[in-house]
């Protein structure tokens, strides 16, 4: 569900997305699919795993005192491609 969330948000925002924004979308996706969401820390770990595997790009940002440090992620893998692959695996993908 982590890669699906990332691809969905990148498709609709057109740019990289902050971890906190991704997690909110992820929670809603899990709720719609009657799946228990990972903790925010585990979700971040999964995003880092995707970046390590080359499926996502991680950007570390530092906006000073106003916004502080945060990570943002993006992927070039299309949402439809990921949704189709998950459907082939019988994984729920209701958005």
mmCIF file of N, CA, C and O in Angstrom:
data_model
loop_
_atom_site.group_PDB
_atom_site.id
_atom_site.type_symbol
_atom_site.label_atom_id
_atom_site.label_comp_id
_atom_site.label_asym_id
_atom_site.label_seq_id
_atom_site.Cartn_x
_atom_site.Cartn_y
_atom_site.Cartn_z
ATOM 1 N N UNK A 1 0.810 -1.199 0.000
ATOM 2 C CA UNK A 1 0.000 0.000 0.000
ATOM 3 C C UNK A 1 0.858 1.268 0.000
ATOM 4 O O UNK A 1 0.400 2.308 -0.446
ATOM 5 N N UNK A 2 2.086 1.159 0.487
ATOM 6 C CA UNK A 2 2.953 2.330 0.562
ATOM 7 C C UNK A 2 3.279 2.872 -0.828
ATOM 8 O O UNK A 2 3.151 4.071 -1.082
ATOM 9 N N UNK A 3 3.663 1.997 -1.743
ATOM 10 C CA UNK A 3 4.003 2.443 -3.098
ATOM 11 C C UNK A 3 2.772 2.962 -3.820
ATOM 12 O O UNK A 3 2.837 3.927 -4.574
ATOM 13 N N UNK A 4 1.621 2.356 -3.557
ATOM 14 C CA UNK A 4 0.376 2.822 -4.174
ATOM 15 C C UNK A 4 0.040 4.226 -3.685
ATOM 16 O O UNK A 4 -0.328 5.094 -4.474
ATOM 17 N N UNK A 5 0.202 4.460 -2.403
ATOM 18 C CA UNK A 5 -0.044 5.782 -1.828
ATOM 19 C C UNK A 5 0.883 6.819 -2.458
ATOM 20 O O UNK A 5 0.443 7.898 -2.859
ATOM 21 N N UNK A 6 2.155 6.488 -2.563
ATOM 22 C CA UNK A 6 3.127 7.416 -3.138
ATOM 23 C C UNK A 6 2.793 7.729 -4.594
ATOM 24 O O UNK A 6 2.777 8.888 -5.001
ATOM 25 N N UNK A 7 2.492 6.703 -5.381
ATOM 26 C CA UNK A 7 2.177 6.915 -6.795
ATOM 27 C C UNK A 7 0.903 7.741 -6.963
ATOM 28 O O UNK A 7 0.832 8.623 -7.818
ATOM 29 N N UNK A 8 -0.090 7.477 -6.122
ATOM 30 C CA UNK A 8 -1.356 8.223 -6.177
ATOM 31 C C UNK A 8 -1.121 9.699 -5.895
ATOM 32 O O UNK A 8 -1.573 10.573 -6.631
ATOM 33 N N UNK A 9 -0.380 9.990 -4.822
ATOM 34 C CA UNK A 9 -0.129 11.384 -4.458
ATOM 35 C C UNK A 9 0.746 12.098 -5.495
ATOM 36 O O UNK A 9 0.515 13.256 -5.812
ATOM 37 N N UNK A 10 1.744 11.412 -6.036
ATOM 38 C CA UNK A 10 2.599 12.026 -7.059
ATOM 39 C C UNK A 10 1.800 12.311 -8.321
ATOM 40 O O UNK A 10 2.009 13.333 -8.973
ATOM 41 N N UNK A 11 0.875 11.430 -8.654
ATOM 42 C CA UNK A 11 0.047 11.633 -9.841
ATOM 43 C C UNK A 11 -0.803 12.893 -9.683
ATOM 44 O O UNK A 11 -0.948 13.675 -10.608
ATOM 45 N N UNK A 12 -1.349 13.092 -8.489
ATOM 46 C CA UNK A 12 -2.258 14.212 -8.277
ATOM 47 C C UNK A 12 -1.561 15.518 -7.895
ATOM 48 O O UNK A 12 -2.127 16.589 -8.105
ATOM 49 N N UNK A 13 -0.358 15.435 -7.354
ATOM 50 C CA UNK A 13 0.335 16.665 -6.978
ATOM 51 C C UNK A 13 1.345 17.091 -8.037
ATOM 52 O O UNK A 13 1.684 18.263 -8.131
ATOM 53 N N UNK A 14 1.859 16.138 -8.791
ATOM 54 C CA UNK A 14 2.830 16.451 -9.832
ATOM 55 C C UNK A 14 4.220 16.764 -9.312
ATOM 56 O O UNK A 14 5.083 17.184 -10.065
ATOM 57 N N UNK A 15 4.440 16.582 -8.039
ATOM 58 C CA UNK A 15 5.744 16.879 -7.449
ATOM 59 C C UNK A 15 5.973 15.956 -6.264
ATOM 60 O O UNK A 15 5.142 15.105 -5.956
ATOM 61 N N UNK A 16 7.111 16.131 -5.586
ATOM 62 C CA UNK A 16 7.377 15.303 -4.419
ATOM 63 C C UNK A 16 6.423 15.670 -3.278
ATOM 64 O O UNK A 16 5.869 16.761 -3.242
ATOM 65 N N UNK A 17 6.221 14.718 -2.367
ATOM 66 C CA UNK A 17 5.220 14.874 -1.314
ATOM 67 C C UNK A 17 5.877 14.610 0.038
ATOM 68 O O UNK A 17 6.648 13.662 0.191
ATOM 69 N N UNK A 18 5.551 15.447 1.013
ATOM 70 C CA UNK A 18 6.081 15.284 2.359
ATOM 71 C C UNK A 18 5.552 14.005 3.002
ATOM 72 O O UNK A 18 4.448 13.555 2.736
ATOM 73 N N UNK A 19 6.367 13.424 3.870
ATOM 74 C CA UNK A 19 6.018 12.183 4.548
ATOM 75 C C UNK A 19 4.693 12.303 5.298
ATOM 76 O O UNK A 19 3.847 11.407 5.227
ATOM 77 N N UNK A 20 4.480 13.397 5.998
ATOM 78 C CA UNK A 20 3.253 13.559 6.787
ATOM 79 C C UNK A 20 2.015 13.582 5.895
ATOM 80 O O UNK A 20 0.973 13.024 6.247
ATOM 81 N N UNK A 21 2.123 14.191 4.725
ATOM 82 C CA UNK A 21 0.998 14.217 3.785
ATOM 83 C C UNK A 21 0.741 12.829 3.219
ATOM 84 O O UNK A 21 -0.409 12.415 3.041
ATOM 85 N N UNK A 22 1.816 12.113 2.931
ATOM 86 C CA UNK A 22 1.667 10.748 2.427
ATOM 87 C C UNK A 22 0.992 9.855 3.459
ATOM 88 O O UNK A 22 0.142 9.035 3.112
ATOM 89 N N UNK A 23 1.367 10.023 4.718
ATOM 90 C CA UNK A 23 0.807 9.155 5.757
ATOM 91 C C UNK A 23 -0.699 9.372 5.917
ATOM 92 O O UNK A 23 -1.445 8.417 6.097
ATOM 93 N N UNK A 24 -1.162 10.601 5.811
ATOM 94 C CA UNK A 24 -2.596 10.871 5.878
ATOM 95 C C UNK A 24 -3.351 10.171 4.759
ATOM 96 O O UNK A 24 -4.421 9.573 4.974
ATOM 97 N N UNK A 25 -2.801 10.217 3.558
ATOM 98 C CA UNK A 25 -3.413 9.529 2.420
ATOM 99 C C UNK A 25 -3.380 8.017 2.644
ATOM 100 O O UNK A 25 -4.349 7.308 2.371
ATOM 101 N N UNK A 26 -2.280 7.525 3.156
ATOM 102 C CA UNK A 26 -2.118 6.102 3.438
ATOM 103 C C UNK A 26 -3.173 5.622 4.445
ATOM 104 O O UNK A 26 -3.790 4.574 4.246
ATOM 105 N N UNK A 27 -3.396 6.390 5.497
ATOM 106 C CA UNK A 27 -4.408 6.003 6.490
ATOM 107 C C UNK A 27 -5.794 5.912 5.868
ATOM 108 O O UNK A 27 -6.554 4.972 6.152
ATOM 109 N N UNK A 28 -6.139 6.870 5.014
ATOM 110 C CA UNK A 28 -7.446 6.841 4.343
ATOM 111 C C UNK A 28 -7.552 5.640 3.403
ATOM 112 O O UNK A 28 -8.601 4.991 3.319
ATOM 113 N N UNK A 29 -6.474 5.333 2.705
ATOM 114 C CA UNK A 29 -6.452 4.178 1.818
ATOM 115 C C UNK A 29 -6.658 2.880 2.610
ATOM 116 O O UNK A 29 -7.441 2.012 2.205
ATOM 117 N N UNK A 30 -5.996 2.760 3.730
ATOM 118 C CA UNK A 30 -6.160 1.574 4.577
ATOM 119 C C UNK A 30 -7.585 1.469 5.098
ATOM 120 O O UNK A 30 -8.167 0.380 5.125
ATOM 121 N N UNK A 31 -8.160 2.594 5.498
ATOM 122 C CA UNK A 31 -9.534 2.595 6.004
ATOM 123 C C UNK A 31 -10.504 2.121 4.924
ATOM 124 O O UNK A 31 -11.382 1.292 5.193
ATOM 125 N N UNK A 32 -10.346 2.619 3.709
ATOM 126 C CA UNK A 32 -11.233 2.227 2.606
ATOM 127 C C UNK A 32 -11.089 0.754 2.246
ATOM 128 O O UNK A 32 -12.010 0.152 1.715
ATOM 129 N N UNK A 33 -9.935 0.178 2.526
ATOM 130 C CA UNK A 33 -9.677 -1.217 2.191
ATOM 131 C C UNK A 33 -9.742 -2.137 3.407
ATOM 132 O O UNK A 33 -9.320 -3.290 3.323
ATOM 133 N N UNK A 34 -10.255 -1.623 4.525
ATOM 134 C CA UNK A 34 -10.407 -2.405 5.759
ATOM 135 C C UNK A 34 -9.087 -3.082 6.151
ATOM 136 O O UNK A 34 -9.039 -4.253 6.492
ATOM 137 N N UNK A 35 -8.017 -2.292 6.086
ATOM 138 C CA UNK A 35 -6.681 -2.769 6.427
ATOM 139 C C UNK A 35 -6.140 -1.937 7.580
ATOM 140 O O UNK A 35 -6.323 -0.721 7.608
ATOM 141 N N UNK A 36 -5.478 -2.581 8.517
ATOM 142 C CA UNK A 36 -4.867 -1.859 9.625
ATOM 143 C C UNK A 36 -3.608 -1.153 9.132
ATOM 144 O O UNK A 36 -2.711 -1.798 8.590
ATOM 145 N N UNK A 37 -3.529 0.167 9.312
ATOM 146 C CA UNK A 37 -2.345 0.892 8.830
ATOM 147 C C UNK A 37 -1.119 0.625 9.701
ATOM 148 O O UNK A 37 -1.229 0.320 10.882
ATOM 149 N N UNK A 38 0.026 0.737 9.079
ATOM 150 C CA UNK A 38 1.284 0.691 9.816
ATOM 151 C C UNK A 38 1.398 1.951 10.667
ATOM 152 O O UNK A 38 0.758 2.964 10.378
ATOM 153 N N UNK A 39 2.247 1.914 11.677
ATOM 154 C CA UNK A 39 2.529 3.131 12.431
ATOM 155 C C UNK A 39 3.258 4.100 11.500
ATOM 156 O O UNK A 39 3.804 3.698 10.463
ATOM 157 N N UNK A 40 3.276 5.361 11.880
ATOM 158 C CA UNK A 40 3.938 6.350 11.034
ATOM 159 C C UNK A 40 5.428 6.031 10.891
ATOM 160 O O UNK A 40 6.007 6.201 9.817
ATOM 161 N N UNK A 41 6.026 5.528 11.945
ATOM 162 C CA UNK A 41 7.448 5.174 11.872
ATOM 163 C C UNK A 41 7.678 4.033 10.886
ATOM 164 O O UNK A 41 8.599 4.068 10.083
ATOM 165 N N UNK A 42 6.856 2.986 10.934
ATOM 166 C CA UNK A 42 6.990 1.859 10.006
ATOM 167 C C UNK A 42 6.706 2.300 8.566
ATOM 168 O O UNK A 42 7.344 1.836 7.629
ATOM 169 N N UNK A 43 5.749 3.212 8.400
ATOM 170 C CA UNK A 43 5.444 3.739 7.078
ATOM 171 C C UNK A 43 6.663 4.458 6.512
ATOM 172 O O UNK A 43 7.035 4.267 5.354
ATOM 173 N N UNK A 44 7.319 5.284 7.340
ATOM 174 C CA UNK A 44 8.550 5.970 6.922
ATOM 175 C C UNK A 44 9.634 4.967 6.548
ATOM 176 O O UNK A 44 10.365 5.156 5.578
ATOM 177 N N UNK A 45 9.730 3.889 7.326
ATOM 178 C CA UNK A 45 10.707 2.843 7.017
ATOM 179 C C UNK A 45 10.436 2.234 5.645
ATOM 180 O O UNK A 45 11.362 1.973 4.872
ATOM 181 N N UNK A 46 9.169 2.020 5.335
ATOM 182 C CA UNK A 46 8.806 1.455 4.024
ATOM 183 C C UNK A 46 9.158 2.432 2.898
ATOM 184 O O UNK A 46 9.633 2.018 1.845
ATOM 185 N N UNK A 47 8.920 3.713 3.124
ATOM 186 C CA UNK A 47 9.301 4.716 2.121
ATOM 187 C C UNK A 47 10.815 4.699 1.898
ATOM 188 O O UNK A 47 11.282 4.763 0.757
ATOM 189 N N UNK A 48 11.562 4.605 2.984
ATOM 190 C CA UNK A 48 13.018 4.538 2.871
ATOM 191 C C UNK A 48 13.450 3.282 2.112
ATOM 192 O O UNK A 48 14.392 3.320 1.318
ATOM 193 N N UNK A 49 12.761 2.160 2.357
ATOM 194 C CA UNK A 49 13.053 0.921 1.626
ATOM 195 C C UNK A 49 12.809 1.109 0.132
ATOM 196 O O UNK A 49 13.611 0.660 -0.695
ATOM 197 N N UNK A 50 11.709 1.766 -0.223
ATOM 198 C CA UNK A 50 11.407 2.016 -1.632
ATOM 199 C C UNK A 50 12.490 2.872 -2.281
ATOM 200 O O UNK A 50 12.896 2.633 -3.421
ATOM 201 N N UNK A 51 12.978 3.870 -1.532
ATOM 202 C CA UNK A 51 14.050 4.727 -2.050
ATOM 203 C C UNK A 51 15.338 3.922 -2.218
ATOM 204 O O UNK A 51 16.042 4.068 -3.221
ATOM 205 N N UNK A 52 15.630 3.065 -1.261
ATOM 206 C CA UNK A 52 16.835 2.250 -1.331
ATOM 207 C C UNK A 52 16.786 1.291 -2.532
ATOM 208 O O UNK A 52 17.801 1.038 -3.174
ATOM 209 N N UNK A 53 15.592 0.805 -2.869
ATOM 210 C CA UNK A 53 15.428 -0.112 -3.998
ATOM 211 C C UNK A 53 15.354 0.602 -5.344
ATOM 212 O O UNK A 53 15.275 -0.027 -6.391
ATOM 213 N N UNK A 54 15.345 1.932 -5.311
ATOM 214 C CA UNK A 54 15.283 2.706 -6.544
ATOM 215 C C UNK A 54 13.876 2.891 -7.090
ATOM 216 O O UNK A 54 13.702 3.334 -8.220
ATOM 217 N N UNK A 55 12.857 2.562 -6.283
ATOM 218 C CA UNK A 55 11.467 2.719 -6.711
ATOM 219 C C UNK A 55 10.904 4.084 -6.352
ATOM 220 O O UNK A 55 9.818 4.446 -6.796
ATOM 221 N N UNK A 56 11.629 4.820 -5.529
ATOM 222 C CA UNK A 56 11.207 6.162 -5.115
ATOM 223 C C UNK A 56 12.466 7.016 -4.957
ATOM 224 O O UNK A 56 13.572 6.495 -4.821
ATOM 225 N N UNK A 57 12.254 8.318 -4.970
ATOM 226 C CA UNK A 57 13.346 9.263 -4.746
ATOM 227 C C UNK A 57 13.057 10.005 -3.444
ATOM 228 O O UNK A 57 11.967 10.542 -3.264
ATOM 229 N N UNK A 58 14.048 10.026 -2.567
ATOM 230 C CA UNK A 58 13.903 10.703 -1.277
ATOM 231 C C UNK A 58 14.678 12.006 -1.322
ATOM 232 O O UNK A 58 15.836 12.040 -1.729
ATOM 233 N N UNK A 59 14.034 13.075 -0.892
ATOM 234 C CA UNK A 59 14.650 14.395 -0.821
ATOM 235 C C UNK A 59 14.622 14.855 0.634
ATOM 236 O O UNK A 59 13.557 14.913 1.237
ATOM 237 N N UNK A 60 15.789 15.164 1.196
ATOM 238 C CA UNK A 60 15.835 15.711 2.545
ATOM 239 C C UNK A 60 15.834 17.225 2.430
ATOM 240 O O UNK A 60 16.645 17.794 1.710
ATOM 241 N N UNK A 61 14.896 17.851 3.132
ATOM 242 C CA UNK A 61 14.711 19.300 3.035
ATOM 243 C C UNK A 61 14.971 19.954 4.386
ATOM 244 O O UNK A 61 14.676 19.381 5.431
ATOM 245 N N UNK A 62 15.479 21.179 4.344
ATOM 246 C CA UNK A 62 15.680 21.960 5.552
ATOM 247 C C UNK A 62 15.207 23.375 5.261
ATOM 248 O O UNK A 62 15.891 24.137 4.577
ATOM 249 N N UNK A 63 14.027 23.718 5.770
ATOM 250 C CA UNK A 63 13.454 25.039 5.523
ATOM 251 C C UNK A 63 13.651 25.983 6.701
ATOM 252 O O UNK A 63 12.876 26.903 6.913
ATOM 253 N N UNK A 64 14.678 25.734 7.470
ATOM 254 C CA UNK A 64 15.001 26.636 8.568
ATOM 255 C C UNK A 64 14.031 26.524 9.723
ATOM 256 O O UNK A 64 13.359 25.527 9.918
ATOM 257 N N UNK A 65 13.938 27.573 10.484
ATOM 258 C CA UNK A 65 13.121 27.552 11.696
ATOM 259 C C UNK A 65 11.629 27.437 11.415
ATOM 260 O O UNK A 65 10.891 26.869 12.200
ATOM 261 N N UNK A 66 11.166 27.967 10.311
ATOM 262 C CA UNK A 66 9.719 27.975 10.049
ATOM 263 C C UNK A 66 9.158 26.579 9.799
ATOM 264 O O UNK A 66 8.140 26.209 10.374
ATOM 265 N N UNK A 67 9.791 25.774 8.948
ATOM 266 C CA UNK A 67 9.287 24.442 8.629
ATOM 267 C C UNK A 67 10.191 23.316 9.116
ATOM 268 O O UNK A 67 9.795 22.163 9.112
ATOM 269 N N UNK A 68 11.400 23.633 9.502
ATOM 270 C CA UNK A 68 12.323 22.622 10.002
ATOM 271 C C UNK A 68 12.759 21.640 8.942
ATOM 272 O O UNK A 68 12.657 21.884 7.749
ATOM 273 N N UNK A 69 13.263 20.485 9.408
ATOM 274 C CA UNK A 69 13.728 19.439 8.508
ATOM 275 C C UNK A 69 12.593 18.464 8.232
ATOM 276 O O UNK A 69 11.833 18.117 9.131
ATOM 277 N N UNK A 70 12.513 18.017 6.985
ATOM 278 C CA UNK A 70 11.520 17.005 6.624
ATOM 279 C C UNK A 70 11.980 16.283 5.369
ATOM 280 O O UNK A 70 12.839 16.766 4.640
ATOM 281 N N UNK A 71 11.406 15.125 5.136
ATOM 282 C CA UNK A 71 11.693 14.351 3.938
ATOM 283 C C UNK A 71 10.500 14.425 3.002
ATOM 284 O O UNK A 71 9.349 14.485 3.446
ATOM 285 N N UNK A 72 10.780 14.397 1.723
ATOM 286 C CA UNK A 72 9.719 14.295 0.735
ATOM 287 C C UNK A 72 10.122 13.207 -0.254
ATOM 288 O O UNK A 72 11.298 12.893 -0.419
ATOM 289 N N UNK A 73 9.121 12.611 -0.871
ATOM 290 C CA UNK A 73 9.342 11.468 -1.757
ATOM 291 C C UNK A 73 8.586 11.672 -3.051
ATOM 292 O O UNK A 73 7.565 12.343 -3.101
ATOM 293 N N UNK A 74 9.088 11.021 -4.099
ATOM 294 C CA UNK A 74 8.369 10.968 -5.363
ATOM 295 C C UNK A 74 8.748 9.678 -6.072
ATOM 296 O O UNK A 74 9.734 9.029 -5.728
ATOM 297 N N UNK A 75 7.940 9.298 -7.053
ATOM 298 C CA UNK A 75 8.219 8.120 -7.857
ATOM 299 C C UNK A 75 7.841 8.412 -9.303
ATOM 300 O O UNK A 75 6.925 9.182 -9.559
ATOM 301 N N UNK A 76 8.568 7.801 -10.208
ATOM 302 C CA UNK A 76 8.261 7.934 -11.625
ATOM 303 C C UNK A 76 7.386 6.785 -12.114
ATOM 304 O O UNK A 76 6.979 6.759 -13.264
ATOM 305 N N UNK A 77 7.134 5.827 -11.248
ATOM 306 C CA UNK A 77 6.288 4.694 -11.621
ATOM 307 C C UNK A 77 4.847 5.165 -11.633
ATOM 308 O O UNK A 77 4.372 5.750 -10.660
ATOM 309 N N UNK A 78 4.158 4.922 -12.703
ATOM 310 C CA UNK A 78 2.784 5.393 -12.840
ATOM 311 C C UNK A 78 1.814 4.699 -11.892
ATOM 312 O O UNK A 78 1.957 3.508 -11.604
ATOM 313 N N UNK A 79 0.842 5.465 -11.428
ATOM 314 C CA UNK A 79 -0.167 4.926 -10.526
ATOM 315 C C UNK A 79 -0.888 3.735 -11.151
ATOM 316 O O UNK A 79 -1.113 2.717 -10.501
ATOM 317 N N UNK A 80 -1.260 3.862 -12.417
ATOM 318 C CA UNK A 80 -1.992 2.794 -13.090
ATOM 319 C C UNK A 80 -1.163 1.513 -13.150
ATOM 320 O O UNK A 80 -1.688 0.421 -12.984
ATOM 321 N N UNK A 81 0.127 1.641 -13.374
ATOM 322 C CA UNK A 81 1.022 0.486 -13.427
ATOM 323 C C UNK A 81 1.043 -0.248 -12.091
ATOM 324 O O UNK A 81 0.950 -1.470 -12.033
ATOM 325 N N UNK A 82 1.145 0.513 -11.017
ATOM 326 C CA UNK A 82 1.183 -0.091 -9.683
ATOM 327 C C UNK A 82 -0.161 -0.712 -9.335
ATOM 328 O O UNK A 82 -0.224 -1.836 -8.827
ATOM 329 N N UNK A 83 -1.256 0.002 -9.604
ATOM 330 C CA UNK A 83 -2.589 -0.527 -9.306
ATOM 331 C C UNK A 83 -2.834 -1.823 -10.076
ATOM 332 O O UNK A 83 -3.387 -2.789 -9.530
ATOM 333 N N UNK A 84 -2.415 -1.861 -11.338
ATOM 334 C CA UNK A 84 -2.587 -3.070 -12.152
ATOM 335 C C UNK A 84 -1.784 -4.233 -11.580
ATOM 336 O O UNK A 84 -2.277 -5.361 -11.493
ATOM 337 N N UNK A 85 -0.551 -3.968 -11.173
ATOM 338 C CA UNK A 85 0.289 -5.020 -10.588
ATOM 339 C C UNK A 85 -0.323 -5.540 -9.289
ATOM 340 O O UNK A 85 -0.333 -6.750 -9.043
ATOM 341 N N UNK A 86 -0.842 -4.643 -8.472
ATOM 342 C CA UNK A 86 -1.463 -5.067 -7.216
ATOM 343 C C UNK A 86 -2.750 -5.844 -7.476
ATOM 344 O O UNK A 86 -3.055 -6.796 -6.755
ATOM 345 N N UNK A 87 -3.513 -5.451 -8.489
ATOM 346 C CA UNK A 87 -4.719 -6.199 -8.842
ATOM 347 C C UNK A 87 -4.372 -7.611 -9.276
ATOM 348 O O UNK A 87 -5.092 -8.559 -8.964
ATOM 349 N N UNK A 88 -3.268 -7.763 -9.998
ATOM 350 C CA UNK A 88 -2.819 -9.089 -10.413
ATOM 351 C C UNK A 88 -2.478 -9.960 -9.212
ATOM 352 O O UNK A 88 -2.573 -11.184 -9.277
ATOM 353 N N UNK A 89 -2.094 -9.321 -8.107
ATOM 354 C CA UNK A 89 -1.761 -10.047 -6.873
ATOM 355 C C UNK A 89 -2.951 -10.176 -5.934
ATOM 356 O O UNK A 89 -2.810 -10.647 -4.814
ATOM 357 N N UNK A 90 -4.125 -9.736 -6.367
ATOM 358 C CA UNK A 90 -5.344 -9.730 -5.540
ATOM 359 C C UNK A 90 -5.188 -8.880 -4.284
ATOM 360 O O UNK A 90 -5.674 -9.217 -3.216
ATOM 361 N N UNK A 91 -4.484 -7.783 -4.395
ATOM 362 C CA UNK A 91 -4.318 -6.834 -3.298
ATOM 363 C C UNK A 91 -5.372 -5.740 -3.433
ATOM 364 O O UNK A 91 -5.531 -5.183 -4.502
ATOM 365 N N UNK A 92 -6.101 -5.423 -2.346
ATOM 366 C CA UNK A 92 -7.126 -4.365 -2.448
ATOM 367 C C UNK A 92 -6.496 -3.012 -2.726
ATOM 368 O O UNK A 92 -5.476 -2.672 -2.144
ATOM 369 N N UNK A 93 -7.122 -2.273 -3.648
ATOM 370 C CA UNK A 93 -6.575 -0.969 -4.027
ATOM 371 C C UNK A 93 -7.656 0.089 -4.166
ATOM 372 O O UNK A 93 -7.539 0.981 -4.965
ATOM 373 N N UNK A 94 -8.727 -0.002 -3.410
ATOM 374 C CA UNK A 94 -9.803 0.975 -3.513
ATOM 375 C C UNK A 94 -9.347 2.327 -3.000
ATOM 376 O O UNK A 94 -8.855 2.443 -1.895
ATOM 377 N N UNK A 95 -9.506 3.352 -3.826
ATOM 378 C CA UNK A 95 -9.096 4.698 -3.409
ATOM 379 C C UNK A 95 -10.300 5.552 -3.179
ATOM 380 O O UNK A 95 -11.190 5.770 -3.737
#
